[in-house]
Short mmCIF file of C-alpha atoms in Angstrom, two decimals:
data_model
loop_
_atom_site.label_atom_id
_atom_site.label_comp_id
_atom_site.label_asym_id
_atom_site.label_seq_id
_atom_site.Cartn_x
_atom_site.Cartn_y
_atom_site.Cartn_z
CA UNK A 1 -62.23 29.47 -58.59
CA UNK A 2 -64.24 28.58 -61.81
CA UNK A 3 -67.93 27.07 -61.26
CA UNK A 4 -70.05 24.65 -63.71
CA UNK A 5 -73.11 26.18 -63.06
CA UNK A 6 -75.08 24.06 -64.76
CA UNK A 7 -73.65 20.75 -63.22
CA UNK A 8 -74.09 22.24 -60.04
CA UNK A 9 -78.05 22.86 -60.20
CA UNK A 10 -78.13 19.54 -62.08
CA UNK A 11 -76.32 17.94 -58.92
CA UNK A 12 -78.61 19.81 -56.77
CA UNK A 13 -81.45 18.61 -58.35
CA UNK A 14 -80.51 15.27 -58.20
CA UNK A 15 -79.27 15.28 -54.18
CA UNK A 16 -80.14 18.51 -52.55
CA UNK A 17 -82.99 19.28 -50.17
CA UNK A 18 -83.04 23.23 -49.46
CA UNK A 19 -84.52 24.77 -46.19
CA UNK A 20 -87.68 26.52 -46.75
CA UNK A 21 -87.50 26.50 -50.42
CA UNK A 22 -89.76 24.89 -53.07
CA UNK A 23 -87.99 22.05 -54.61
CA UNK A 24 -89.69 22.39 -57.87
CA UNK A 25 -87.21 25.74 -57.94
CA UNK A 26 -84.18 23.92 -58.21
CA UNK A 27 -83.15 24.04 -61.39
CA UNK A 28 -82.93 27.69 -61.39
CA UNK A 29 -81.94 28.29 -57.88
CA UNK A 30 -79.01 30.62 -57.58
CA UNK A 31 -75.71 29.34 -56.51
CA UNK A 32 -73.93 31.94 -54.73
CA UNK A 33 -69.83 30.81 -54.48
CA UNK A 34 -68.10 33.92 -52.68
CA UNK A 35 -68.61 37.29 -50.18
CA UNK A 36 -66.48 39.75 -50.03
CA UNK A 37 -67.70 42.63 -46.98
CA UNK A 38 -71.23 43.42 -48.26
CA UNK A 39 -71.16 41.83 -51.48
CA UNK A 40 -71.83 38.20 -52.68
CA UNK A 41 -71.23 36.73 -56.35
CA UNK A 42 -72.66 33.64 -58.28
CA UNK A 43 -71.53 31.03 -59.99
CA UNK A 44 -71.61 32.96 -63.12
CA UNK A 45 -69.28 35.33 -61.76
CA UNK A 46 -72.48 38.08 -61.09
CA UNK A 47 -72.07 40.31 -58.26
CA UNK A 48 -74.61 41.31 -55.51
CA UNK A 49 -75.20 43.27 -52.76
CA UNK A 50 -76.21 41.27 -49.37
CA UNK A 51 -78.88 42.91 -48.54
CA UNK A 52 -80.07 40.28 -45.75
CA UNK A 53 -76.35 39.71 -44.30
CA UNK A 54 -76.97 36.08 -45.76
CA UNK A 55 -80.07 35.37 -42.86
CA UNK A 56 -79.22 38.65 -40.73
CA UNK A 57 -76.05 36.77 -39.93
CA UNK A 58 -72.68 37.84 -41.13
CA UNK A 59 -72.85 41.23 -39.53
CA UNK A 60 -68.84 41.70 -39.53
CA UNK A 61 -68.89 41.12 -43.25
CA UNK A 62 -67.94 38.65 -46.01
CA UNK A 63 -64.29 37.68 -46.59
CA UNK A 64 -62.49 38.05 -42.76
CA UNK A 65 -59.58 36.49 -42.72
CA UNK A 66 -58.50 36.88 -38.98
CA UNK A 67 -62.32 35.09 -38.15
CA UNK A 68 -61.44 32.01 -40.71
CA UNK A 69 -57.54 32.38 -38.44
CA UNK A 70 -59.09 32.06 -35.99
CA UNK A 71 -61.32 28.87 -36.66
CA UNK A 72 -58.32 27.54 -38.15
CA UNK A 73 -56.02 28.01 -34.99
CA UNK A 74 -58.66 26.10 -32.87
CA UNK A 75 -58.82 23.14 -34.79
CA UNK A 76 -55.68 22.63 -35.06
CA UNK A 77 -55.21 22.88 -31.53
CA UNK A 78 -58.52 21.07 -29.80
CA UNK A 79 -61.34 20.90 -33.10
CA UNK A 80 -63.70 19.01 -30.82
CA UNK A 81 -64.71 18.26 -27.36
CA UNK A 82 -68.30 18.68 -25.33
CA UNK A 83 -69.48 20.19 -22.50
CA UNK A 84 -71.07 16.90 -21.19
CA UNK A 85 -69.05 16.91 -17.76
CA UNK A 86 -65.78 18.56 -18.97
CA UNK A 87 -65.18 22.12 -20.31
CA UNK A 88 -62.33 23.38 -22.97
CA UNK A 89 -61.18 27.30 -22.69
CA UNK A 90 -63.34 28.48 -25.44
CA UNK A 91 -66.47 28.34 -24.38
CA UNK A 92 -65.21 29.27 -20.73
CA UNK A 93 -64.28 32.26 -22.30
CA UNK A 94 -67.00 32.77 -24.64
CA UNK A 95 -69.52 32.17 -21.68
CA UNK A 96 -67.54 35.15 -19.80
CA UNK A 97 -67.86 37.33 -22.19
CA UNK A 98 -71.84 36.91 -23.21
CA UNK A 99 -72.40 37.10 -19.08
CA UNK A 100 -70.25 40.53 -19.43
CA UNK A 101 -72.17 41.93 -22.06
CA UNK A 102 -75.65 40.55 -20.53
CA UNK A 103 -77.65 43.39 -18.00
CA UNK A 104 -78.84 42.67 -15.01
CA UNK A 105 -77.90 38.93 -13.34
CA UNK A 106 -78.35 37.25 -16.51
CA UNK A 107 -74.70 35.32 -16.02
CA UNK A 108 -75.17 31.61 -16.99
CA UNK A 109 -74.82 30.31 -20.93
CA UNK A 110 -75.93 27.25 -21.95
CA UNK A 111 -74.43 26.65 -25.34
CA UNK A 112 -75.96 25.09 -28.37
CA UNK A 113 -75.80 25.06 -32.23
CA UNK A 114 -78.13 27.68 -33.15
CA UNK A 115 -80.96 30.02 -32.80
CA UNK A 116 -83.98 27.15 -32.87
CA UNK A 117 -81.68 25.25 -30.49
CA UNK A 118 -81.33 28.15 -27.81
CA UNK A 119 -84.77 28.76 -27.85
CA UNK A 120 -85.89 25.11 -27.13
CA UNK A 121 -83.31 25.50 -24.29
CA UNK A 122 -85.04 28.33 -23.34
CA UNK A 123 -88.98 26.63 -23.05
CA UNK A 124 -87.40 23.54 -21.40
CA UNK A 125 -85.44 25.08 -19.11
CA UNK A 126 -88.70 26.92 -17.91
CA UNK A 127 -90.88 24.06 -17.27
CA UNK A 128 -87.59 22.68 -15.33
CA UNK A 129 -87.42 25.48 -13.15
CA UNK A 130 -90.82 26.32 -12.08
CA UNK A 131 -91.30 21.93 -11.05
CA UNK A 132 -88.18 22.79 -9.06
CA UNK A 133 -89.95 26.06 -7.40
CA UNK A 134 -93.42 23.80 -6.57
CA UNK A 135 -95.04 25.10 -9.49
CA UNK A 136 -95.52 21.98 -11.96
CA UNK A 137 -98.58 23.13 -13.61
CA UNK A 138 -96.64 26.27 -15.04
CA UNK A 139 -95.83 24.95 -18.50
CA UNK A 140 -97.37 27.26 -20.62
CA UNK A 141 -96.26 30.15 -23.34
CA UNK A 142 -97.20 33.02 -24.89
CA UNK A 143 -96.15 34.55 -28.05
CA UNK A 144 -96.98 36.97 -30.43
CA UNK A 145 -99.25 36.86 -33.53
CA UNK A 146 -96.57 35.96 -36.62
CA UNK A 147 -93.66 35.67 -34.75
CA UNK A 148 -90.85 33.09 -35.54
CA UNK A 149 -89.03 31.60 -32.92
CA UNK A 150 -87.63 28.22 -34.71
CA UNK A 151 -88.91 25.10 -36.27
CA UNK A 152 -87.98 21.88 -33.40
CA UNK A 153 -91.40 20.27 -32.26
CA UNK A 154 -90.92 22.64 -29.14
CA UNK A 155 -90.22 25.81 -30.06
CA UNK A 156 -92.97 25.76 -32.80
CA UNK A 157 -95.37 25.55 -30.04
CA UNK A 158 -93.33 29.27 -29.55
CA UNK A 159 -93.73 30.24 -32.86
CA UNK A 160 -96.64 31.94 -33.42
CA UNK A 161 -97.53 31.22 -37.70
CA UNK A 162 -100.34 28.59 -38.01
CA UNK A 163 -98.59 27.62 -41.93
CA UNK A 164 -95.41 26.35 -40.11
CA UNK A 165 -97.34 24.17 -37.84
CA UNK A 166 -100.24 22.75 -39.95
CA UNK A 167 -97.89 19.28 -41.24
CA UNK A 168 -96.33 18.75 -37.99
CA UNK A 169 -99.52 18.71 -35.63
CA UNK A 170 -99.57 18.25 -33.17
CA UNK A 171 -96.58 20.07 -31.75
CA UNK A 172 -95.56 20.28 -27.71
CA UNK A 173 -99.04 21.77 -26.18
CA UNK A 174 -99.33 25.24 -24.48
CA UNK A 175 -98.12 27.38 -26.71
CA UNK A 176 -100.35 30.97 -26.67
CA UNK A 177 -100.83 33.80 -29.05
CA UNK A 178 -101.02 37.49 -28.33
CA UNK A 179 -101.15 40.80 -30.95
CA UNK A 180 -98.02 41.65 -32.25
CA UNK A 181 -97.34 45.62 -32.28
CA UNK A 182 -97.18 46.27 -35.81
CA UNK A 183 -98.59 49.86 -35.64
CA UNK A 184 -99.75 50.72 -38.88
CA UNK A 185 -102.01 47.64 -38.17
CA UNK A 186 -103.17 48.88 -35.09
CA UNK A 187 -107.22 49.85 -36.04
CA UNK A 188 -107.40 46.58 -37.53
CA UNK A 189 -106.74 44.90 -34.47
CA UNK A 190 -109.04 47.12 -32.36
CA UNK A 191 -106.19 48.85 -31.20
CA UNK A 192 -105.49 52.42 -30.47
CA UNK A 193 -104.24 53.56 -33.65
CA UNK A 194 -103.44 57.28 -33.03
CA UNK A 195 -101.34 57.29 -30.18
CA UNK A 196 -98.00 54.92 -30.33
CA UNK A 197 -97.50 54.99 -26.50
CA UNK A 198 -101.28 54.09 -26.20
CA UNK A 199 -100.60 51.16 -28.58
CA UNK A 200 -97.71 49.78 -26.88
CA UNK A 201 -99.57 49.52 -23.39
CA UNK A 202 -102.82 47.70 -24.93
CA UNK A 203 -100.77 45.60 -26.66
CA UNK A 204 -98.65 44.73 -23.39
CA UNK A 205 -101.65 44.55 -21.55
CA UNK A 206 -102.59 41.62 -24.27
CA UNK A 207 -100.26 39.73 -22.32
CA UNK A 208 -101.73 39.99 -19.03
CA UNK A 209 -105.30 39.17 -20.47
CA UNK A 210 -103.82 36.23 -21.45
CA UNK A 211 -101.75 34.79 -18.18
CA UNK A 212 -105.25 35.92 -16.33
CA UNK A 213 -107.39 34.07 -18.81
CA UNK A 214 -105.52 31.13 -18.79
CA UNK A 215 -104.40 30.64 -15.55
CA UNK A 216 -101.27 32.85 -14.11
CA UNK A 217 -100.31 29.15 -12.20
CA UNK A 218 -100.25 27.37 -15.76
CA UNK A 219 -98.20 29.70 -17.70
CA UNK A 220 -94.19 29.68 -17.54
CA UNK A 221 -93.22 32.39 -19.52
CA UNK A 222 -93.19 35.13 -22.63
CA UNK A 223 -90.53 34.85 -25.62
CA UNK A 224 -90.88 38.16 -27.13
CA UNK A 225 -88.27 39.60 -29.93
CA UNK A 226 -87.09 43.14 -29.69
CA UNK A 227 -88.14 43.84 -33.05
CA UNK A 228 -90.16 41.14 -34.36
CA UNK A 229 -89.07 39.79 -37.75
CA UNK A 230 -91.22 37.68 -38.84
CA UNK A 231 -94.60 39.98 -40.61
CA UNK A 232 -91.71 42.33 -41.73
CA UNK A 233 -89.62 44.45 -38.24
CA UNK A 234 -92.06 45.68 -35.57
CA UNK A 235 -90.61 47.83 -33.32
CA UNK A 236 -91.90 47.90 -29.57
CA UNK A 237 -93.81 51.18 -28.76
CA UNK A 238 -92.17 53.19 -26.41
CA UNK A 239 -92.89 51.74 -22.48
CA UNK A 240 -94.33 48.59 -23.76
CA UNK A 241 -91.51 46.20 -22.62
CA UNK A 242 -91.13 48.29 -19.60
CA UNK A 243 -95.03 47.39 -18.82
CA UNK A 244 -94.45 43.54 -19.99
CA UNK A 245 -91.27 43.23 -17.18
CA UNK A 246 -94.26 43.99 -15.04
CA UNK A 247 -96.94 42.10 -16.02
CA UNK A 248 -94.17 38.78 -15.83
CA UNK A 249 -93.36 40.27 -12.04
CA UNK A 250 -96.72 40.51 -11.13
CA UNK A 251 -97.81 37.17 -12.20
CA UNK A 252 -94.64 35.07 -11.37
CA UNK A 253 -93.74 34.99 -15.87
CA UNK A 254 -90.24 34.42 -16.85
CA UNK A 255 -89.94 36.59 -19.59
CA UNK A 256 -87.16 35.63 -22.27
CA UNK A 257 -85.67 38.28 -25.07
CA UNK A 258 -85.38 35.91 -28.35
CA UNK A 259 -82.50 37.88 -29.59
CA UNK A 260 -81.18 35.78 -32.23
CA UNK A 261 -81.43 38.07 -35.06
CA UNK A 262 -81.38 40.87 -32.57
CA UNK A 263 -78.34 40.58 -31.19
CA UNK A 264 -75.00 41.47 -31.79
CA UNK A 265 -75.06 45.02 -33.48
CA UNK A 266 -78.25 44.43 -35.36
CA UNK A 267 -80.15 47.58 -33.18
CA UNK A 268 -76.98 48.64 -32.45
CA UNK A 269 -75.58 46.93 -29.13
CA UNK A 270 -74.27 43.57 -28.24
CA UNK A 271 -77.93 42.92 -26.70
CA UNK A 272 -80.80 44.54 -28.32
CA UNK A 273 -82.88 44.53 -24.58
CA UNK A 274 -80.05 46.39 -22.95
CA UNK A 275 -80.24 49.03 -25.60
CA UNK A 276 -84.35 48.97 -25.41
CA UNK A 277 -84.29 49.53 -21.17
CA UNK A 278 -85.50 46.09 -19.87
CA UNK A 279 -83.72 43.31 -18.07
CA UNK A 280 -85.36 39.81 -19.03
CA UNK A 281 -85.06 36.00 -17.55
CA UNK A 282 -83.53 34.70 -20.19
CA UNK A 283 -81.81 35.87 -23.84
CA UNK A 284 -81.72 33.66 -26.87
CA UNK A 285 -78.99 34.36 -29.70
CA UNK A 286 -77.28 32.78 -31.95
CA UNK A 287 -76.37 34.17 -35.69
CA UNK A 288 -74.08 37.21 -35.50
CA UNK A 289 -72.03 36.00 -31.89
CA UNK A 290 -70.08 34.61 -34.55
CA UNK A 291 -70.80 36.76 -37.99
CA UNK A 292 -71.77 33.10 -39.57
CA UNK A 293 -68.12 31.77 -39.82
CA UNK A 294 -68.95 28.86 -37.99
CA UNK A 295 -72.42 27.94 -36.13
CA UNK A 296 -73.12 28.60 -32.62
CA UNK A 297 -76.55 29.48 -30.44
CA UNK A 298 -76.17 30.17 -26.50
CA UNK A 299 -79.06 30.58 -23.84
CA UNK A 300 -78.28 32.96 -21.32
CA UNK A 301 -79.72 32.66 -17.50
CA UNK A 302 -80.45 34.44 -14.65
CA UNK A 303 -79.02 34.01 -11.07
CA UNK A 304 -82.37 33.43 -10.08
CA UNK A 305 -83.08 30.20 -12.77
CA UNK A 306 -79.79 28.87 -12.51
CA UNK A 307 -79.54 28.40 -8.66
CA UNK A 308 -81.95 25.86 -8.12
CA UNK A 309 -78.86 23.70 -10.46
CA UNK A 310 -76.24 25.50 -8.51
CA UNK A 311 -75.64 22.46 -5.77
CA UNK A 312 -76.15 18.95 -4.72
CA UNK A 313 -77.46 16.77 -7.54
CA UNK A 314 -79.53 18.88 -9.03
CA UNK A 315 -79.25 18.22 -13.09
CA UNK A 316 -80.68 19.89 -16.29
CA UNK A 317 -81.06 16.54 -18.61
CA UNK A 318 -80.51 18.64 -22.03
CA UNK A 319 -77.66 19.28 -23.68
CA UNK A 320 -76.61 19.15 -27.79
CA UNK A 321 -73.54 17.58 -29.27
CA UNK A 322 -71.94 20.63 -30.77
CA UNK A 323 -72.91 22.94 -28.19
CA UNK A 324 -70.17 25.53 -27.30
CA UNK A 325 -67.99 24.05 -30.08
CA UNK A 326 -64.22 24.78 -29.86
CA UNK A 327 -64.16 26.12 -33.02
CA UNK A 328 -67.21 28.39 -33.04
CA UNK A 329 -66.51 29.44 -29.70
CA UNK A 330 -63.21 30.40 -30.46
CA UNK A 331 -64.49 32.02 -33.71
CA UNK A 332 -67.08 33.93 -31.56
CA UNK A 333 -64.24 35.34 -29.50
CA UNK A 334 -62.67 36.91 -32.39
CA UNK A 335 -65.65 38.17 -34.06
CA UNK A 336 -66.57 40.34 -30.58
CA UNK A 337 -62.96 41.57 -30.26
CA UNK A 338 -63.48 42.93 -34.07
CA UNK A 339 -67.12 44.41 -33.14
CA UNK A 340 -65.02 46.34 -30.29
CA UNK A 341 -62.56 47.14 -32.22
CA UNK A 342 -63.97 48.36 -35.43
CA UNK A 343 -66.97 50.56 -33.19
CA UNK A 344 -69.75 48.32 -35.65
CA UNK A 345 -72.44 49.19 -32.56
CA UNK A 346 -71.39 52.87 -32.97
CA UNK A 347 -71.45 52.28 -36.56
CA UNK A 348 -74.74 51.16 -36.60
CA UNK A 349 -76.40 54.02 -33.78
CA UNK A 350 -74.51 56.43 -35.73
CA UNK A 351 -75.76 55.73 -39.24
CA UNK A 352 -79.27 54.11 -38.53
CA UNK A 353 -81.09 57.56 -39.34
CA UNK A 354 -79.42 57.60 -42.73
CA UNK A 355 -80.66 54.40 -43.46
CA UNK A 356 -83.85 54.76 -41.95
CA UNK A 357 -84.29 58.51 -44.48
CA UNK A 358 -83.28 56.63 -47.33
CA UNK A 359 -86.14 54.02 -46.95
CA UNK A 360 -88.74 56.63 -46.49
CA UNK A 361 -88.43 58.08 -49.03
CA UNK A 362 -89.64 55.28 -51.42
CA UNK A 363 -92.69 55.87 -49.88
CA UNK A 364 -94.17 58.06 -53.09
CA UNK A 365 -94.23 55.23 -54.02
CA UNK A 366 -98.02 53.83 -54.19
CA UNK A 367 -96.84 50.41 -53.56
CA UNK A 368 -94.85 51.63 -50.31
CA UNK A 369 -97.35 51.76 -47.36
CA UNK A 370 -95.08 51.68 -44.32
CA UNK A 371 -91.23 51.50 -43.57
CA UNK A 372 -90.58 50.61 -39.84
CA UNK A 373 -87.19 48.94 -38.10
CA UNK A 374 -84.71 49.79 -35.75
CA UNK A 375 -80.99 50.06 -36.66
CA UNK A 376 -79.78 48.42 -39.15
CA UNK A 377 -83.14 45.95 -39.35
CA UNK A 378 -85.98 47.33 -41.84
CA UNK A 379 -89.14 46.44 -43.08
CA UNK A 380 -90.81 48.19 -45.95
CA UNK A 381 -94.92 46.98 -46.49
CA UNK A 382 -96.32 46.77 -49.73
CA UNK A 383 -99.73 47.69 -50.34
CA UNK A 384 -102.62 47.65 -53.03
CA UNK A 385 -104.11 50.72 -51.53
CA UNK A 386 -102.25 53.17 -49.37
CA UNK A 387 -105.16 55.42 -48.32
CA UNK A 388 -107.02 52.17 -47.22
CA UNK A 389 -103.96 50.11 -46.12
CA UNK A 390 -105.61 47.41 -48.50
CA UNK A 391 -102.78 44.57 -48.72
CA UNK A 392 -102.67 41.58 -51.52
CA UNK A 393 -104.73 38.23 -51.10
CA UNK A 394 -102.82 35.61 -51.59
CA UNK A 395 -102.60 35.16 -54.82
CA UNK A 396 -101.90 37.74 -55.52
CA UNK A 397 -99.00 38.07 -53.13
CA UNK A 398 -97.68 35.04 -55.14
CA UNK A 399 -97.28 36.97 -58.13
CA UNK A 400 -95.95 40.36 -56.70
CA UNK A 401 -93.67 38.37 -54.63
CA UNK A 402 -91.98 35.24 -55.90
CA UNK A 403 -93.53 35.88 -59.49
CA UNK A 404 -91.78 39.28 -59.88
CA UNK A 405 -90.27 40.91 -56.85
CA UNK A 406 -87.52 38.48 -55.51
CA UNK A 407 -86.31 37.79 -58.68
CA UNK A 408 -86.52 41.17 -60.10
CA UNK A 409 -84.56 42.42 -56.69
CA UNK A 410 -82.05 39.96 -57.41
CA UNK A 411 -81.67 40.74 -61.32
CA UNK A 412 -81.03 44.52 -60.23
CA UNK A 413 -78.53 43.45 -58.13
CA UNK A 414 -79.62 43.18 -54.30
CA UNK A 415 -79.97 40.10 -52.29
CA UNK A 416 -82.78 40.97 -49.71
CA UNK A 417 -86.04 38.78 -48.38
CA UNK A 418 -89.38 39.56 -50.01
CA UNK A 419 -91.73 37.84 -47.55
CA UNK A 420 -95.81 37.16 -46.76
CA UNK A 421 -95.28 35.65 -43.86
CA UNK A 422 -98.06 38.29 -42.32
CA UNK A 423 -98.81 41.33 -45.19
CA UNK A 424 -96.46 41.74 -47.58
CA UNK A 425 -92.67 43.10 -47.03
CA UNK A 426 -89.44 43.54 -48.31
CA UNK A 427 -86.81 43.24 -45.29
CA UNK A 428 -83.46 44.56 -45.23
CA UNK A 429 -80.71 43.46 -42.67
CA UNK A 430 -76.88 43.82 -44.11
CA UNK A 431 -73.61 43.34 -42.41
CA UNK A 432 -73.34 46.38 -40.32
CA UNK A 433 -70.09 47.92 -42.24
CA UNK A 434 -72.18 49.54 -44.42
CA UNK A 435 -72.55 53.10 -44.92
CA UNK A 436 -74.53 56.11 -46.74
CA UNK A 437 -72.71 55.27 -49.76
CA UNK A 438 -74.53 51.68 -49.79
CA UNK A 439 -77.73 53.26 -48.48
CA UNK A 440 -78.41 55.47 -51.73
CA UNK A 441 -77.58 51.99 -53.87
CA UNK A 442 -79.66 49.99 -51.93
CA UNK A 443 -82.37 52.51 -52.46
CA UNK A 444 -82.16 53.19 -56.07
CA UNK A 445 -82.44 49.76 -56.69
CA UNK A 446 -85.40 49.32 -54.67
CA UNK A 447 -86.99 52.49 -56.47
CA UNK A 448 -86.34 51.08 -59.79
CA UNK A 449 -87.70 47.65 -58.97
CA UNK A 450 -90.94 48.93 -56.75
CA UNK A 451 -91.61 51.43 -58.83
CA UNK A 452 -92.10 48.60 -62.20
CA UNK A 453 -93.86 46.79 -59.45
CA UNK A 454 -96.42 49.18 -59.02
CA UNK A 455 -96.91 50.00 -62.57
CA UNK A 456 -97.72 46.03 -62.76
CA UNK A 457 -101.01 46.64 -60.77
#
């Protein structure tokens, strides 16, 4: 199909309202009109590689046809129907499956539309259970330092980046902050800084401090992510959610795994916390359950949360409209068979190394300070300084980032997020069909464009 480019951004202009995006941009935003496995083209007819799988999404790839069958199929047999006091076979199904994949007793989905949706599911669902347990005055949460967990009045009281809250204050109360564990920060934050196990049990240990200080009989639970995204992919040291499912026992904490990017091949399993050792409360997702071919978010519950609903007239009053759609559910379905039977989790374990080398070695660069991630999720930080770890102010970040980098990145021919969020970093997250071939061209381009970066400064 042939695109007027030009009308298009005029149209835009005129009627659209982006997500996270400066309006002022629109008249040269890019208008991206087709994917095809990992690659995406314009309206010009310019072709890309997705470097971000759209928003860590479409981890099964552009362009699959069975998945758009599939959502086809549905509709044409029941396109709509909610889970307010009926059910419909999809999302029976669907719910099944997540409960197979889930460890431990986690065997209950609530369905919603997304990832920000799940996770409000997630803090209300708390609060509900511990009134129902005797414990009212446990309403409280802690978070880490930069971490996203969604944008609704409640789960930005999760969300731990002051920017994102500043014009909505104030947001649902009780929401607490604890250190992140980006390493290569770790002296700056007091921290042990020569000893990764040593960091990952001060930084759990965070977490206690902060159910003692507050109160242990005010505090509900912990949404951590198994690599946090947001400040550019920190992985957890080794033993530090091992030391957090103990903390939560000790102090009567539900602890919930905010898996929505995580999930679903990202580290290289169906749930990232299974593949890190720990069994949580709850696990968020949303994103990849269905590769992005139609939207979906689930909340998945333990035995132990759900039972207090499990009889008499006992009733959680939340729900959403298009939770456990027909259509997405049913899309979902398909997408997991094709995980299965296309091995993408082996894919991803098998290859993540590869990846991981070709990152690191862009750090000659003297822009390149650290690259961290787990499977196919990568962060590289750019720095002023790299023996002082100096990073950018903000203005300068303006110019290194959205002045040159994201549109330089995208010139060259690779679709990736160049965020400041926390210090500055370039993230990488494509659809998990990608190989060593697409590593290398993923990497030169990133040499070419970091290395005219530097040279800038």
């Amino acid at each position: 199909m042939t695109y007027d480019a030009d009308r298009l951004r005029a149209s835009a202009s005129d009627h659209l309202w982006m997500h996270f995006s400066r309006q002022s941009t629109l008249p040269e935003v890019p208008i991206i009109t087709r994917g095809e496995g990992h690659h995406i083209w314009d309206a010009e007819g310019r072709k890309y590689i997705d470097g971000l799988a759209g928003l860590f999404v479409v981890n099964a790839g552009h362009g699959r046809r069975r998945l758009a069958e599939a959502a086809a199929k549905q509709a044409e047999e029941l396109a709509f129907f909610p889970l307010w006091s009926y059910a419909h076979p999809a999302a029976i199904e669907l719910a099944e499956r997540l409960a197979g994949y889930a460890p431990g007793d986690l065997n209950r989905v609530f369905f919603s539309s997304g990832g920000g949706e799940a996770v409000e599911t997630a803090f209300k669902l708390a609060k509900h259970y511990w009134k129902t347990q005797g414990k009212p005055g446990k309403h409280k949460v802690i978070s880490r330092s930069i971490a996203y967990h969604g944008t609704t009045q409640g789960a930005l009281a999760v969300t731990g980046i002051p920017a994102m809250k500043a014009m909505f204050e104030p947001v649902t109360p009780g929401g607490l902050r604890v250190p992140n564990t980006n390493f290569y920060r770790a002296a700056e934050m007091g921290a042990p800084s020569d000893d990764l196990e040593a960091f990952g049990r001060w930084a759990a240990d965070r977490i206690e401090e902060a159910i003692l200080f507050e109160g242990a009989d005010t505090v509900a639970a912990v949404f951590l992510e198994p690599v946090q995204n947001s400040g550019g992919c920190f992985p957890p040291p080794p033993g530090y959610f091992a030391r957090v499912r103990e903390i939560c026992d000790r102090h009567d904490v539900l602890l919930v795994s905010d898996e929505v990017i995580c999930a679903f091949g990202r580290l290289g399993s169906m749930f990232a916390c299974d593949r890190l050792g720990y069994v949580p409360d709850m696990i968020t997702c949303a994103k990849a359950m269905t590769s992005g071919y139609a939207p979906i978010g689930a909340t998945i519950i333990s035995d132990r949360i759900h039972e207090p609903f499990a009889s008499g007239d006992a009733m959680f009053p939340h729900g959403y409209t298009f939770g456990g759609h027909p259509v997405s559910a049913a899309v979902a379905l398909e997408n997991l068979d094709l995980f299965e039977e296309e091995g993408l989790n082996e894919h991803v374990v098998q290859n993540s190394p590869l990846f991981r080398a070709e990152l690191e070695t862009l750090l000659d660069l003297p822009i390149v300070g650290d690259v961290r991630g787990e499977g196919y999720f990568f962060g590289i930080e750019l720095v002023k300084d790299k023996s002082t770890k100096e990073t950018f102010d903000d203005e300068e970040s303006e110019r290194l980032l959205r002045g040159f980098l994201s549109p330089a990145l995208y010139e060259a021919g690779l679709y990736c997020r160049a965020d400041d969020r926390g210090d500055p970093v370039i993230q990488l997250a494509p659809p998990l069909t990608i190989g060593p071939a697409e590593f290398r061209e993923i990497g030169s381009i990133l040499r070419g464009v970091l290395g005219e970066a530097a040279a800038r400064l």
